[in-house]
């Protein structure tokens, strides 16, 4: 009977098609709410490098529950890094800070920005023209408040850091506009 093998063939093709569609739908969506699903797939968006890295499960990314984050962060740090709040300009700890050193993630300690790339953007937020390493931050399309912006998060713990804009100085022409509350500072020796 040729019907049996034919049915199996259709079933296999149907499953493959559905699988491909599901994969596409997981890769395509944008926005912070989808970061977790991309992570589940092992696809981490890093448009600076324009590469998708395969998460082999052997990484040591920082993961905490909301309750655990609340215990280790101040209320302001929690609101900014875990709820994507924006601190008021000219009020944060580092917008007018000029010591030599490295700015690290307040959530996990990962090195994010060097004082060498910090500049006065007149915005009232600490601003840098590039991260210490492209892999230190992930970029996510942010469509909140009816605007299309690019959100910056720590690639290690997914802390919201701020946004990046295309109006920075050379050599990159980019402005990483970061909340002081998402940063710690380690002074050079
Ligand atoms: Zn972090």
XYZ file of N, CA and C and ligand atoms in Angstrom:
568
model
N 0.834 -1.215 0.000
C 0.000 0.000 0.000
C 0.869 1.266 0.000
N 0.746 2.129 -0.999
C 1.580 3.341 -1.036
C 1.086 4.428 -0.085
N -0.154 4.266 0.472
C -0.734 5.324 1.307
C 0.064 5.519 2.589
N 0.487 4.426 3.193
C 1.224 4.500 4.470
C 2.460 5.370 4.374
N 3.434 5.020 3.529
C 4.674 5.818 3.396
C 4.402 7.269 3.009
N 3.354 7.473 2.149
C 3.023 8.829 1.711
C 2.566 9.674 2.903
N 1.718 9.073 3.752
C 1.222 9.768 4.959
C 2.390 10.178 5.850
N 3.310 9.240 6.021
C 4.473 9.512 6.887
C 5.283 10.666 6.308
N 5.453 10.646 4.967
C 6.195 11.703 4.283
C 5.551 13.080 4.557
N 4.203 13.140 4.425
C 3.474 14.382 4.676
C 3.640 14.835 6.117
N 3.545 13.862 7.018
C 3.668 14.183 8.451
C 5.044 14.772 8.753
N 6.077 14.163 8.212
C 7.450 14.632 8.455
C 7.629 16.039 7.885
N 7.148 16.249 6.644
C 7.286 17.562 6.015
C 6.512 18.622 6.793
N 5.307 18.251 7.248
C 4.486 19.179 8.022
C 5.177 19.575 9.310
N 5.765 18.594 9.994
C 6.460 18.861 11.256
C 7.645 19.788 11.028
N 8.401 19.516 9.951
C 9.569 20.347 9.648
C 9.151 21.784 9.377
N 8.059 21.940 8.622
C 7.566 23.276 8.261
C 7.144 24.038 9.511
N 6.389 23.370 10.379
C 5.928 24.008 11.619
C 7.117 24.368 12.492
N 8.093 23.472 12.549
C 9.300 23.720 13.352
C 10.032 24.952 12.856
N 10.186 25.074 11.532
C 10.879 26.228 10.958
C 10.133 27.508 11.264
N 8.798 27.458 11.156
C 7.976 28.641 11.439
C 8.145 29.076 12.885
N 8.108 28.102 13.806
C 8.243 28.415 15.232
C 9.595 29.051 15.495
N 10.638 28.537 14.833
C 11.997 29.047 15.022
C 12.070 30.488 14.531
N 11.505 30.741 13.331
C 11.500 32.080 12.754
C 10.790 33.061 13.679
N 9.629 32.648 14.201
C 8.849 33.548 15.043
C 9.588 33.883 16.324
N 10.430 32.981 16.780
C 11.205 33.249 17.993
C 12.381 34.168 17.722
N 12.891 34.096 16.492
C 14.055 34.927 16.178
C 13.626 36.338 15.812
N 12.492 36.448 15.092
C 12.089 37.719 14.545
C 11.640 38.793 15.555
N 10.871 38.441 16.618
C 10.284 39.513 17.414
C 11.337 40.397 18.072
N 10.915 41.629 18.348
C 11.846 42.558 18.971
C 11.277 43.016 20.305
N 12.082 43.671 21.073
C 11.612 44.198 22.349
C 12.150 43.381 23.512
N 12.200 44.022 24.674
C 12.810 43.424 25.841
C 12.116 42.126 26.252
N 10.772 42.091 26.113
C 10.041 40.925 26.568
C 10.464 39.658 25.832
N 11.132 39.841 24.686
C 11.513 38.663 23.924
C 12.955 38.235 24.155
N 13.667 38.995 24.969
C 15.070 38.663 25.211
C 15.169 37.264 25.805
N 14.261 36.974 26.728
C 14.319 35.693 27.407
C 14.094 34.534 26.411
N 13.140 34.730 25.485
C 12.882 33.638 24.539
C 14.075 33.450 23.612
N 14.752 34.578 23.269
C 15.939 34.421 22.432
C 17.028 33.685 23.192
N 17.120 33.982 24.487
C 18.134 33.312 25.304
C 17.850 31.820 25.387
N 16.552 31.487 25.479
C 16.187 30.077 25.557
C 16.660 29.352 24.299
N 16.525 30.037 23.181
C 16.972 29.462 21.909
C 18.492 29.475 21.788
N 19.139 30.219 22.667
C 20.583 30.311 22.585
C 21.040 31.332 21.572
N 20.157 32.246 21.207
C 20.532 33.270 20.233
C 20.577 34.615 20.944
N 21.747 35.186 21.044
C 21.897 36.449 21.748
C 22.169 37.533 20.723
N 21.314 38.552 20.734
C 21.449 39.609 19.743
C 22.535 40.589 20.162
N 23.476 40.782 19.326
C 24.499 41.784 19.581
C 24.761 42.521 18.285
N 23.893 43.511 17.967
C 24.006 44.171 16.666
C 25.315 44.908 16.451
N 26.048 45.220 17.532
C 27.322 45.906 17.311
C 28.203 44.982 16.474
N 28.230 43.748 16.876
C 29.057 42.789 16.172
C 28.268 42.127 15.045
N 26.931 42.281 15.083
C 26.045 41.664 14.101
C 26.271 40.156 14.015
N 26.375 39.553 15.144
C 26.543 38.095 15.144
C 25.552 37.481 16.112
N 25.203 36.251 15.878
C 24.403 35.498 16.833
C 25.326 34.455 17.444
N 25.440 34.497 18.748
C 26.328 33.533 19.398
C 25.513 32.361 19.909
N 26.080 31.230 19.847
C 25.384 30.037 20.307
C 25.681 29.827 21.791
N 24.614 29.788 22.557
C 24.750 29.585 23.989
C 24.823 28.083 24.236
N 25.997 27.615 24.638
C 26.144 26.164 24.793
C 25.733 25.691 26.183
N 25.185 26.610 26.984
C 24.713 26.212 28.311
C 25.837 26.174 29.327
N 27.062 26.359 28.870
C 28.186 26.282 29.800
C 28.610 27.654 30.284
N 27.843 28.701 29.969
C 28.216 30.048 30.377
C 27.910 30.247 31.858
N 28.383 31.390 32.364
C 28.134 31.657 33.775
C 27.406 32.976 33.903
N 26.359 33.157 33.121
C 25.588 34.384 33.182
C 24.880 34.491 34.516
N 24.759 35.737 34.981
C 24.129 35.958 36.280
C 22.613 35.921 36.139
N 21.982 35.065 36.896
C 20.518 34.988 36.890
C 20.026 35.052 38.329
N 19.083 35.944 38.587
C 18.488 36.062 39.922
C 16.999 36.267 39.766
N 16.256 35.913 40.815
C 14.825 36.205 40.804
C 14.653 37.687 41.151
N 13.479 38.229 40.907
C 13.221 39.639 41.239
C 13.482 39.892 42.715
N 13.095 38.937 43.559
C 13.301 39.083 45.013
C 14.785 39.141 45.347
N 15.561 38.293 44.682
C 17.009 38.292 44.931
C 17.644 39.599 44.481
N 17.190 40.134 43.334
C 17.734 41.418 42.867
C 17.415 42.521 43.877
N 16.187 42.484 44.413
C 15.789 43.530 45.370
C 16.677 43.522 46.608
N 17.177 42.342 46.953
C 18.025 42.244 48.148
C 19.418 42.839 47.923
N 19.944 42.724 46.693
C 21.324 43.167 46.465
C 21.422 44.565 45.853
N 20.296 45.124 45.416
C 20.328 46.455 44.797
C 19.566 47.460 45.656
N 19.940 48.731 45.545
C 19.133 49.771 46.189
C 17.840 49.899 45.377
N 16.866 50.603 45.930
C 15.594 50.771 45.224
C 15.803 51.436 43.852
N 16.674 52.480 43.821
C 16.915 53.177 42.552
C 17.623 52.266 41.544
N 18.636 51.524 42.023
C 19.352 50.599 41.133
C 18.403 49.538 40.586
N 17.506 49.058 41.451
C 16.544 48.033 41.036
C 15.597 48.591 39.975
N 15.060 49.794 40.228
C 14.107 50.402 39.288
C 14.747 50.624 37.916
N 16.010 51.066 37.919
C 16.683 51.329 36.639
C 17.069 50.025 35.945
N 17.767 49.137 36.664
C 18.333 47.968 35.982
C 17.319 46.869 35.691
N 16.345 46.710 36.577
C 15.406 45.592 36.378
C 14.062 46.055 35.829
N 13.712 47.338 35.968
C 12.416 47.827 35.479
C 12.586 48.870 34.376
N 13.833 49.065 33.912
C 14.133 49.979 32.803
C 13.719 51.425 33.063
N 13.749 51.844 34.330
C 13.465 53.248 34.640
C 14.651 54.102 34.189
N 14.414 55.392 34.019
C 15.488 56.319 33.652
C 15.682 57.315 34.777
N 16.930 57.461 35.234
C 17.185 58.428 36.309
C 17.084 59.845 35.754
N 16.875 60.791 36.649
C 16.752 62.179 36.181
C 18.120 62.708 35.756
N 18.144 63.494 34.675
C 19.432 64.016 34.202
C 20.059 64.968 35.218
N 21.361 65.045 35.200
C 22.158 65.926 36.075
C 21.996 65.577 37.554
N 21.442 64.399 37.855
C 21.223 64.006 39.239
C 22.054 62.781 39.621
N 22.472 61.983 38.643
C 23.168 60.728 38.933
C 24.588 60.949 39.437
N 25.194 59.832 39.821
C 26.510 59.844 40.450
C 27.631 60.133 39.443
N 27.456 59.773 38.179
C 28.600 59.770 37.268
C 28.516 60.702 36.057
N 27.451 61.461 35.902
C 27.363 62.286 34.684
C 28.498 63.312 34.628
N 28.948 63.774 35.814
C 30.008 64.781 35.872
C 31.240 64.218 36.588
N 31.511 62.953 36.359
C 32.596 62.248 37.049
C 33.771 62.091 36.089
N 34.987 62.484 36.536
C 36.097 62.553 35.572
C 37.343 61.758 35.962
N 37.221 60.853 36.932
C 38.403 60.070 37.322
C 38.713 59.018 36.258
N 39.997 58.585 36.233
C 40.390 57.519 35.304
C 40.047 56.166 35.898
N 39.395 55.329 35.120
C 39.051 54.002 35.611
C 38.028 53.332 34.715
N 37.385 52.323 35.277
C 36.443 51.516 34.499
C 35.071 51.505 35.162
N 34.053 51.708 34.357
C 32.670 51.646 34.847
C 32.164 50.214 34.667
N 31.668 49.637 35.766
C 31.237 48.238 35.743
C 29.726 48.147 35.986
N 29.178 46.986 35.718
C 27.743 46.763 35.909
C 27.437 46.628 37.399
N 26.444 47.362 37.863
C 26.109 47.340 39.281
C 25.471 45.986 39.664
N 24.958 45.281 38.665
C 24.301 44.003 38.953
C 25.258 42.830 39.048
N 26.308 42.844 38.206
C 27.163 41.645 38.141
C 28.650 41.952 38.139
N 29.028 43.229 38.044
C 30.446 43.580 38.092
C 31.157 43.521 36.752
N 30.444 43.143 35.686
C 31.099 43.071 34.366
C 31.597 44.460 33.951
N 32.802 44.515 33.378
C 33.342 45.787 32.892
C 32.551 46.237 31.676
N 32.095 47.510 31.699
C 31.235 47.997 30.624
C 31.851 49.138 29.820
N 32.324 50.173 30.528
C 32.825 51.359 29.826
C 34.114 51.859 30.483
N 34.998 52.418 29.656
C 36.241 52.991 30.167
C 36.114 54.509 30.221
N 36.813 55.108 31.205
C 36.800 56.573 31.291
C 37.432 57.189 30.038
N 38.270 56.396 29.322
C 38.911 56.895 28.098
C 37.894 57.239 27.007
N 36.722 56.596 27.039
C 35.726 56.818 25.980
C 34.552 57.650 26.486
N 34.677 58.185 27.707
C 33.610 59.011 28.286
C 33.765 60.443 27.782
N 32.676 61.085 27.489
C 32.742 62.479 27.024
C 31.516 63.237 27.523
N 31.605 64.548 27.468
C 30.497 65.367 27.950
C 29.486 65.573 26.826
N 28.363 64.862 26.922
C 27.339 64.951 25.872
C 26.332 66.055 26.170
N 26.513 66.725 27.331
C 25.598 67.790 27.791
C 24.185 67.274 28.084
N 24.041 65.959 28.141
C 22.704 65.390 28.338
C 22.346 65.248 29.819
N 23.377 65.247 30.681
C 23.118 65.032 32.101
C 23.220 63.572 32.504
N 23.545 62.708 31.543
C 23.793 61.291 31.837
C 25.220 60.946 31.402
N 25.862 60.023 32.123
C 27.189 59.602 31.660
C 27.106 59.058 30.237
N 28.034 59.521 29.380
C 27.984 59.154 27.967
C 29.341 58.660 27.486
N 29.320 57.653 26.668
C 30.538 57.021 26.162
C 30.343 56.791 24.669
N 31.476 56.773 23.919
C 31.287 56.513 22.484
C 31.452 55.037 22.136
N 31.864 54.213 23.109
C 31.844 52.761 22.869
C 32.012 52.020 24.187
N 31.584 50.736 24.227
C 31.809 49.924 25.423
C 33.246 49.392 25.437
N 33.699 48.852 26.577
C 35.064 48.301 26.635
C 35.219 47.163 25.640
N 34.117 46.460 25.418
C 34.132 45.317 24.508
C 32.724 45.220 23.922
N 32.626 44.998 22.633
C 31.289 44.889 22.028
C 30.449 43.796 22.677
N 31.111 42.777 23.189
C 30.382 41.652 23.784
C 29.870 41.977 25.190
N 30.282 43.122 25.743
C 29.869 43.466 27.112
C 28.418 43.930 27.182
N 27.912 44.442 26.058
C 26.536 44.934 26.051
C 25.738 44.281 24.922
N 24.435 44.176 25.130
C 23.545 43.694 24.076
C 22.602 44.831 23.722
N 22.228 44.899 22.445
C 21.320 45.952 22.002
C 19.952 45.365 21.683
N 18.914 46.050 22.120
C 17.545 45.574 21.925
C 16.710 46.729 21.381
N 15.927 46.449 20.353
C 15.030 47.471 19.806
C 13.955 47.787 20.843
N 13.814 49.066 21.165
C 12.876 49.504 22.205
C 11.813 50.394 21.559
N 10.556 49.938 21.597
C 9.502 50.728 20.946
C 8.567 51.369 21.976
N 9.053 51.520 23.224
C 8.212 52.115 24.259
C 8.036 53.613 24.029
N 6.993 54.178 24.578
C 6.681 55.615 24.493
C 6.542 56.098 23.053
N 6.147 55.185 22.149
C 5.895 55.580 20.766
C 7.136 55.981 19.986
N 8.327 55.646 20.528
C 9.557 55.972 19.825
C 10.319 54.679 19.525
N 11.122 54.717 18.490
C 11.980 53.562 18.224
C 13.384 53.927 18.686
N 13.833 53.236 19.722
C 15.173 53.497 20.245
C 15.907 52.165 20.396
N 17.192 52.244 20.686
C 17.950 51.024 20.911
C 18.375 50.972 22.368
N 17.816 50.005 23.066
C 18.132 49.841 24.482
C 19.456 49.090 24.628
N 20.208 49.445 25.677
C 21.467 48.765 25.971
C 21.314 48.006 27.284
N 21.636 46.724 27.271
C 21.627 45.950 28.516
C 22.980 45.275 28.692
N 23.296 44.973 29.954
C 24.510 44.211 30.258
C 24.328 42.810 29.666
N 25.326 42.336 28.925
C 25.186 41.026 28.271
C 25.265 39.888 29.280
N 25.746 40.205 30.472
C 25.935 39.150 31.475
C 24.724 38.941 32.381
N 24.064 40.037 32.787
C 22.944 39.889 33.734
C 21.668 40.554 33.227
N 21.726 41.088 31.994
C 20.554 41.716 31.370
C 20.074 42.977 32.094
N 20.941 43.596 32.890
C 20.568 44.856 33.539
C 20.334 45.920 32.474
N 19.226 46.661 32.584
C 19.015 47.801 31.693
C 20.063 48.852 32.036
N 20.772 49.347 31.015
C 21.814 50.345 31.254
C 21.393 51.719 30.732
N 20.759 51.745 29.570
C 20.378 53.020 28.956
C 20.067 52.786 27.490
N 20.422 53.770 26.648
C 20.150 53.654 25.207
C 21.378 54.104 24.431
N 21.436 53.705 23.166
C 22.510 54.183 22.300
C 21.886 54.960 21.154
N 22.513 56.117 20.830
C 21.993 57.001 19.783
C 23.089 57.259 18.738
N 22.685 57.569 17.496
C 23.682 57.736 16.431
C 24.234 59.159 16.338
N 24.334 59.869 17.476
C 24.798 61.258 17.417
C 26.035 61.483 18.291
N 26.840 60.433 18.419
C 28.045 60.532 19.251
C 29.241 61.028 18.469
N 30.363 61.235 19.168
C 31.585 61.720 18.507
C 32.319 60.589 17.781
N 33.251 60.939 16.954
C 34.125 59.941 16.308
C 35.044 59.359 17.387
N 35.520 58.123 17.249
C 35.549 57.363 15.994
C 34.302 56.511 15.710
N 33.352 56.448 16.613
C 32.211 55.560 16.353
C 30.958 56.312 15.908
N 30.843 57.587 16.282
C 29.627 58.340 15.978
C 28.446 57.891 16.814
N 28.713 57.128 17.878
C 27.621 56.603 18.696
C 27.670 57.213 20.098
N 26.501 57.387 20.691
C 26.403 57.924 22.061
C 25.703 56.890 22.943
N 26.489 56.259 23.801
C 25.918 55.343 24.776
C 25.511 56.173 25.987
N 24.202 56.372 26.121
C 23.640 57.246 27.149
C 23.190 56.337 28.306
N 23.934 56.390 29.401
C 23.810 55.365 30.447
C 23.358 55.965 31.771
N 22.538 55.241 32.497
C 22.126 55.671 33.833
C 23.254 55.413 34.834
N 23.585 56.430 35.647
C 24.590 56.240 36.692
C 24.216 55.090 37.616
N 22.900 54.951 37.852
C 22.422 53.947 38.820
C 22.705 52.514 38.376
N 23.025 52.333 37.104
C 23.329 50.967 36.656
C 24.827 50.696 36.683
N 25.607 51.701 37.144
C 27.061 51.586 37.092
C 27.724 51.615 38.463
N 28.855 50.933 38.550
C 29.809 51.123 39.639
C 31.074 51.644 38.979
N 32.012 52.145 39.793
C 33.246 52.666 39.200
C 34.455 52.086 39.912
N 35.402 51.595 39.119
C 36.653 51.056 39.674
C 37.778 51.959 39.191
N 38.407 52.658 40.154
C 39.456 53.619 39.829
C 40.725 52.904 39.392
N 41.446 53.505 38.413
C 42.737 52.937 37.996
C 43.714 53.018 39.153
N 44.636 52.064 39.186
C 45.653 52.062 40.246
C 46.560 53.272 40.098
Zn 25.565 42.920 34.551
